[in-house]
Short mmCIF file of C-alpha atoms in Angstrom, two decimals:
data_model
loop_
_atom_site.label_atom_id
_atom_site.label_comp_id
_atom_site.label_asym_id
_atom_site.label_seq_id
_atom_site.Cartn_x
_atom_site.Cartn_y
_atom_site.Cartn_z
CA MET A 200 0.00 0.00 0.00
CA SER A 201 1.24 3.49 -0.83
CA THR A 202 2.28 5.47 2.26
CA ALA A 203 0.11 8.35 1.09
CA LEU A 204 -2.98 6.13 1.24
CA VAL A 205 -2.39 5.00 4.83
CA PRO A 206 -3.88 8.15 6.46
CA VAL A 207 -6.92 7.86 4.16
CA LEU A 208 -7.50 4.27 5.31
CA LEU A 209 -6.96 5.42 8.89
CA SER A 210 -9.54 8.15 8.48
CA PHE A 211 -12.12 5.63 7.31
CA ILE A 212 -11.36 3.22 10.18
CA TRP A 213 -11.45 5.97 12.79
CA SER A 214 -14.65 7.47 11.35
CA LEU A 215 -16.41 4.34 12.61
CA ASN A 216 -15.47 4.94 16.26
CA PRO A 217 -17.87 7.83 17.06
CA ALA A 218 -20.78 6.04 15.41
CA VAL A 219 -20.09 2.74 17.20
CA VAL A 220 -19.65 4.44 20.59
CA SER A 221 -22.85 6.46 20.09
CA LYS A 222 -24.87 3.37 19.15
CA TRP A 223 -23.53 0.75 21.57
CA GLY A 224 -21.31 2.48 24.13
CA LYS A 225 -23.39 5.52 25.07
CA LYS A 226 -23.46 4.64 28.77
CA SER A 227 -20.09 2.89 29.03
CA PRO A 228 -17.73 4.11 31.78
CA PRO A 229 -14.96 5.85 29.75
CA LEU A 230 -11.92 4.65 31.73
CA LEU A 231 -12.97 1.00 31.93
CA PHE A 232 -14.13 1.13 28.32
CA THR A 233 -10.72 2.42 27.24
CA SER A 234 -8.99 -0.40 29.11
CA ALA A 235 -11.29 -2.98 27.49
CA ARG A 236 -10.62 -1.56 24.01
CA ALA A 237 -6.89 -1.87 24.57
CA LEU A 238 -7.28 -5.48 25.73
CA PHE A 239 -9.27 -6.46 22.64
CA ALA A 240 -6.70 -4.72 20.44
CA LEU A 241 -3.90 -6.70 22.11
CA LEU A 242 -5.71 -9.98 21.44
CA PHE A 243 -5.53 -9.03 17.76
CA LEU A 244 -2.02 -7.55 17.69
CA VAL A 245 -0.02 -10.11 19.68
CA PRO A 246 -0.47 -12.82 17.02
CA ALA A 247 0.36 -10.18 14.37
CA LEU A 248 3.66 -9.54 16.14
CA PHE A 249 4.82 -13.04 15.30
CA ILE A 250 3.18 -13.19 11.87
CA PHE A 251 5.01 -10.08 10.70
CA GLU A 252 8.18 -10.94 12.63
CA ALA A 253 8.41 -7.67 14.54
CA LYS A 254 11.77 -6.70 16.01
CA SER A 255 12.92 -8.60 19.06
CA THR A 256 13.40 -5.31 20.93
CA ALA A 257 9.62 -5.26 21.44
CA PHE A 258 9.98 -7.14 24.71
CA SER A 259 13.52 -6.06 25.61
CA ALA A 260 12.73 -2.81 27.32
CA ASN A 261 16.07 -2.87 29.14
CA LYS A 262 17.76 -2.18 25.79
CA LEU A 263 15.85 1.05 25.31
CA PRO A 264 17.23 4.39 26.56
CA VAL A 265 15.44 5.76 29.60
CA GLY A 266 14.29 8.80 27.62
CA VAL A 267 12.70 6.62 24.95
CA LEU A 268 10.97 4.47 27.57
CA LEU A 269 9.55 7.61 29.16
CA ALA A 270 8.36 8.91 25.78
CA ILE A 271 6.64 5.59 25.04
CA PHE A 272 4.96 5.52 28.45
CA LEU A 273 3.75 9.12 28.15
CA SER A 274 2.55 8.57 24.57
CA ALA A 275 0.44 5.66 25.82
CA VAL A 276 -1.02 7.42 28.86
CA THR A 277 -1.77 10.69 27.06
CA GLY A 278 -2.92 9.39 23.66
CA PRO A 279 -4.95 6.16 23.78
CA GLY A 280 -5.25 6.58 27.56
CA ILE A 281 -6.44 10.01 28.71
CA GLY A 282 -7.07 11.23 25.17
CA ASP A 283 -9.40 8.44 24.10
CA ALA A 284 -11.19 8.29 27.46
CA ALA A 285 -11.95 12.01 27.10
CA TYR A 286 -12.97 11.42 23.48
CA VAL A 287 -15.47 8.73 24.50
CA LYS A 288 -16.92 11.05 27.14
CA SER A 289 -17.25 13.88 24.62
CA ILE A 290 -19.07 11.55 22.19
CA GLN A 291 -21.48 10.60 24.97
CA LEU A 292 -22.17 14.27 25.75
CA LEU A 293 -22.12 15.83 22.27
CA GLY A 294 -22.83 12.99 19.87
CA GLY A 295 -20.35 11.55 17.41
CA PRO A 296 -20.35 14.15 14.59
CA LEU A 297 -19.59 17.19 16.78
CA ALA A 298 -17.23 15.39 19.18
CA VAL A 299 -15.02 14.07 16.38
CA THR A 300 -14.91 17.45 14.62
CA ILE A 301 -13.72 19.28 17.76
CA SER A 302 -11.31 16.52 18.84
CA TYR A 303 -9.56 16.59 15.49
CA THR A 304 -8.11 19.99 16.25
CA TYR A 305 -5.37 17.70 17.54
CA ILE A 306 -3.68 18.42 14.19
CA PHE A 307 -3.04 21.96 15.42
CA PHE A 308 -1.62 20.80 18.75
CA THR A 309 0.55 18.19 17.01
CA GLU A 310 2.18 20.86 14.87
CA LEU A 311 2.61 23.23 17.80
CA ILE A 312 4.15 20.61 20.10
CA ALA A 313 6.37 19.22 17.32
CA PHE A 314 7.66 22.74 16.71
CA LEU A 315 8.23 23.50 20.41
CA LEU A 316 10.10 20.22 20.95
CA GLY A 317 12.16 20.71 17.80
CA VAL A 318 11.02 17.36 16.41
CA GLU A 319 9.75 18.68 13.08
CA LYS A 320 9.63 21.93 11.17
CA VAL A 321 6.19 23.36 10.47
CA THR A 322 5.78 24.51 6.88
CA GLN A 323 3.68 27.51 5.94
CA ARG A 324 1.42 25.21 3.93
CA ALA A 325 0.85 22.91 6.89
CA LEU A 326 0.20 25.87 9.19
CA LEU A 327 -2.35 27.34 6.77
CA GLY A 328 -4.02 23.95 6.45
CA SER A 329 -4.36 23.55 10.20
CA ILE A 330 -5.83 27.06 10.52
CA VAL A 331 -8.43 26.28 7.87
CA ALA A 332 -9.23 23.01 9.64
CA PHE A 333 -9.65 24.89 12.92
CA ILE A 334 -12.09 27.31 11.24
CA GLY A 335 -14.05 24.25 10.17
CA VAL A 336 -14.32 23.20 13.79
CA VAL A 337 -15.61 26.65 14.78
CA VAL A 338 -18.27 26.41 12.08
CA ALA A 339 -19.25 22.93 13.29
CA VAL A 340 -19.59 24.07 16.91
CA ALA A 341 -21.67 27.06 15.84
CA ALA A 342 -24.00 24.64 14.07
CA LYS A 343 -25.24 23.42 17.44
CA ASN A 344 -25.72 26.92 18.85
CA SER A 345 -27.15 26.86 22.40
CA HIS A 346 -27.45 23.09 22.42
CA VAL A 347 -23.71 22.59 22.82
CA LYS A 348 -22.71 21.17 26.19
CA LEU A 349 -19.59 23.02 27.29
CA GLU A 350 -18.50 20.01 29.33
CA GLY A 351 -18.51 17.93 26.16
CA VAL A 352 -16.49 20.57 24.30
CA ALA A 353 -13.97 20.60 27.15
CA TYR A 354 -13.56 16.82 27.00
CA ALA A 355 -13.08 16.99 23.22
CA LEU A 356 -10.33 19.61 23.65
CA VAL A 357 -8.66 17.49 26.34
CA ALA A 358 -8.61 14.65 23.81
CA ALA A 359 -7.13 16.95 21.17
CA VAL A 360 -4.27 18.18 23.36
CA ASN A 361 -3.39 14.69 24.59
CA TRP A 362 -3.53 13.19 21.10
CA GLY A 363 -1.27 15.96 19.82
CA LEU A 364 1.34 15.30 22.50
CA ALA A 365 1.19 11.53 22.04
CA THR A 366 1.55 11.82 18.26
CA VAL A 367 4.79 13.75 18.62
CA LEU A 368 6.19 11.48 21.36
CA ILE A 369 5.82 8.44 19.10
CA ARG A 370 8.64 9.80 16.92
CA TYR A 371 11.17 9.11 19.68
CA ALA A 372 10.63 5.34 19.37
CA ARG A 373 11.22 5.21 15.63
CA GLU A 374 14.74 3.77 15.81
CA TYR A 375 13.86 1.15 18.42
CA LEU A 376 10.46 -0.42 17.82
CA ASP A 377 8.47 -1.19 14.67
CA PRO A 378 4.79 -0.13 14.47
CA VAL A 379 3.29 -3.45 15.63
CA ALA A 380 5.70 -3.84 18.55
CA LEU A 381 5.23 -0.25 19.69
CA SER A 382 1.45 -0.61 19.48
CA ILE A 383 1.59 -3.66 21.74
CA VAL A 384 3.80 -1.92 24.31
CA ARG A 385 1.59 1.19 24.38
CA LEU A 386 -1.67 -0.77 24.61
CA SER A 387 -0.31 -2.94 27.41
CA ILE A 388 0.34 0.26 29.37
CA VAL A 389 -3.17 1.53 28.59
CA VAL A 390 -4.84 -1.66 29.85
CA VAL A 391 -3.13 -1.41 33.24
CA VAL A 392 -3.21 2.37 33.76
CA MET A 393 -6.83 2.89 32.69
CA LEU A 394 -8.06 -0.10 34.70
CA LEU A 395 -6.25 1.23 37.77
CA ALA A 396 -7.63 4.73 37.17
CA SER A 397 -11.17 3.34 36.87
CA PHE A 398 -10.76 1.55 40.20
CA LEU A 399 -9.16 4.48 42.06
CA LEU A 400 -11.72 6.99 40.79
CA LYS A 401 -14.55 4.57 41.64
CA GLU A 402 -16.02 4.77 38.18
CA GLU A 403 -19.59 3.53 37.91
CA LEU A 404 -19.44 0.07 36.35
CA SER A 405 -22.19 0.14 33.76
CA VAL A 406 -21.26 -2.90 31.69
CA ASN A 407 -23.66 -4.59 29.26
CA ARG A 408 -23.63 -6.26 25.86
CA GLY A 409 -23.30 -2.89 24.12
CA PHE A 410 -20.15 -2.18 26.15
CA PHE A 411 -18.44 -5.30 24.80
CA VAL A 412 -19.66 -4.77 21.22
CA ALA A 413 -18.35 -1.19 21.15
CA ALA A 414 -15.07 -2.11 22.87
CA LEU A 415 -14.48 -5.03 20.52
CA VAL A 416 -15.15 -3.12 17.29
CA THR A 417 -13.32 0.09 18.23
CA GLY A 418 -10.54 -1.87 19.91
CA VAL A 419 -9.73 -4.28 17.08
CA LEU A 420 -10.30 -1.83 14.22
CA GLY A 421 -9.46 1.51 15.81
CA TRP A 422 -6.39 0.32 17.71
CA GLY A 423 -5.58 -3.21 16.56
CA VAL A 424 -5.37 -2.09 12.93
CA GLY A 425 -5.48 1.68 13.27
CA MET A 426 -2.70 2.25 15.81
CA ALA A 427 -0.13 0.19 13.91
CA LEU A 428 -0.98 2.03 10.68
CA PHE A 429 -0.87 5.38 12.49
CA ILE A 430 2.60 4.69 13.89
CA TYR A 431 3.78 3.43 10.49
CA SER A 432 2.56 6.67 8.90
CA ILE A 433 4.29 8.82 11.54
CA TYR A 434 7.54 6.91 10.99
CA SER A 435 7.22 7.36 7.21
CA ILE A 436 5.89 10.87 6.63
CA GLY A 437 6.12 12.56 10.03
CA ALA A 438 3.77 13.44 12.88
CA SER A 439 2.43 16.73 11.52
CA THR A 440 1.66 15.44 8.01
CA THR A 441 -0.01 12.30 9.37
CA ALA A 442 -2.14 14.32 11.80
CA ILE A 443 -3.29 16.69 9.07
CA ALA A 444 -4.08 13.85 6.66
CA THR A 445 -6.25 12.01 9.21
CA ALA A 446 -8.38 15.14 9.58
CA LEU A 447 -10.47 13.57 6.84
CA THR A 448 -12.03 11.57 9.69
CA PRO A 449 -14.57 14.27 10.74
CA ILE A 450 -16.01 14.35 7.22
CA LEU A 451 -16.40 10.59 6.97
CA SER A 452 -17.82 10.50 10.50
CA GLN A 453 -20.80 12.57 9.39
CA ILE A 454 -21.70 9.69 7.06
CA THR A 455 -20.96 6.78 9.40
CA SER A 456 -22.75 8.42 12.33
CA ARG A 457 -25.81 8.88 10.16
CA LEU A 458 -25.75 5.33 8.79
CA ILE A 459 -24.78 3.43 11.96
CA ALA A 460 -26.00 5.52 14.91
CA ARG A 461 -28.81 7.32 13.07
CA GLU A 462 -27.54 10.64 14.43
CA ARG A 463 -28.83 13.81 12.86
CA VAL A 464 -26.22 15.80 10.92
CA SER A 465 -27.04 19.45 10.26
CA LEU A 466 -25.91 21.25 7.10
CA ARG A 467 -23.69 23.59 9.11
CA LEU A 468 -22.04 20.69 10.87
CA LEU A 469 -21.43 19.05 7.51
CA LEU A 470 -20.06 22.34 6.19
CA GLY A 471 -17.68 22.54 9.13
CA ALA A 472 -16.43 19.03 8.41
CA LEU A 473 -15.91 19.92 4.74
CA VAL A 474 -13.85 22.98 5.73
CA VAL A 475 -11.71 20.66 7.84
CA GLY A 476 -11.25 18.57 4.72
CA ALA A 477 -10.18 21.67 2.80
CA GLY A 478 -7.45 22.13 5.38
CA ILE A 479 -6.16 18.67 4.47
CA ALA A 480 -6.06 19.55 0.78
CA ILE A 481 -4.17 22.78 1.42
CA SER A 482 -1.65 21.06 3.67
CA ASN A 483 -0.87 18.45 1.04
CA MET A 484 -0.51 20.77 -1.95
CA HIS A 485 2.88 20.73 -3.65
#
């Protein structure tokens, strides 16, 4: 598969998450749900580790520099950990279409953090693209007017900031772990940390058939397949470019949320998602 097509495939896979959570995981406790997703993803990825003959360093953490180990741990806790738990909560409060559109401002935070850490240079084209994408988010939020729950917006922004940080931190593991191995290490951390957080914070355990359906689908597809592809893309074309390219997700989510969760999508919300898509096009112009 062409590297350029990977973010497009990712966008389609990740566009399913809001719809699936809205339909089957609406009342799922976010922290426990996140831990369950990671566990299902691991059940898919561990066999893949041997099938694709991932590097032996995957389970030789003592060979990794302390700084790289810290970056991997933080990328797990902030991204698929705190970030996705906040994302699930925002979907529950705002609905899939609006939550995904706001959360995908993570492209802006990815570029900002990458620049501040000196990991990547931010081109004028990429900066303009992220600004256009952000305008799309503003339009999408305005589409809901007074019906927007500020708590839901806050959770979506928490997801965006954490995803941005995690996306940049992944770059530090490039020379040590391949995408499948790194995915397994990160998800193993998520299972333990999120389960512990759920217990310590005394999260209400509302677990039913829908909980397992949503965790299985979003875990295996979103993380089992999606995370490995995401890391591969970051390794290949960089954190900023990958983040911008996956901003196609909010557009596709308008369709999947309508088809799967039967959520209403207003014209202004759709317009906002299309503006986000325009930001992708601008960022990838040559």
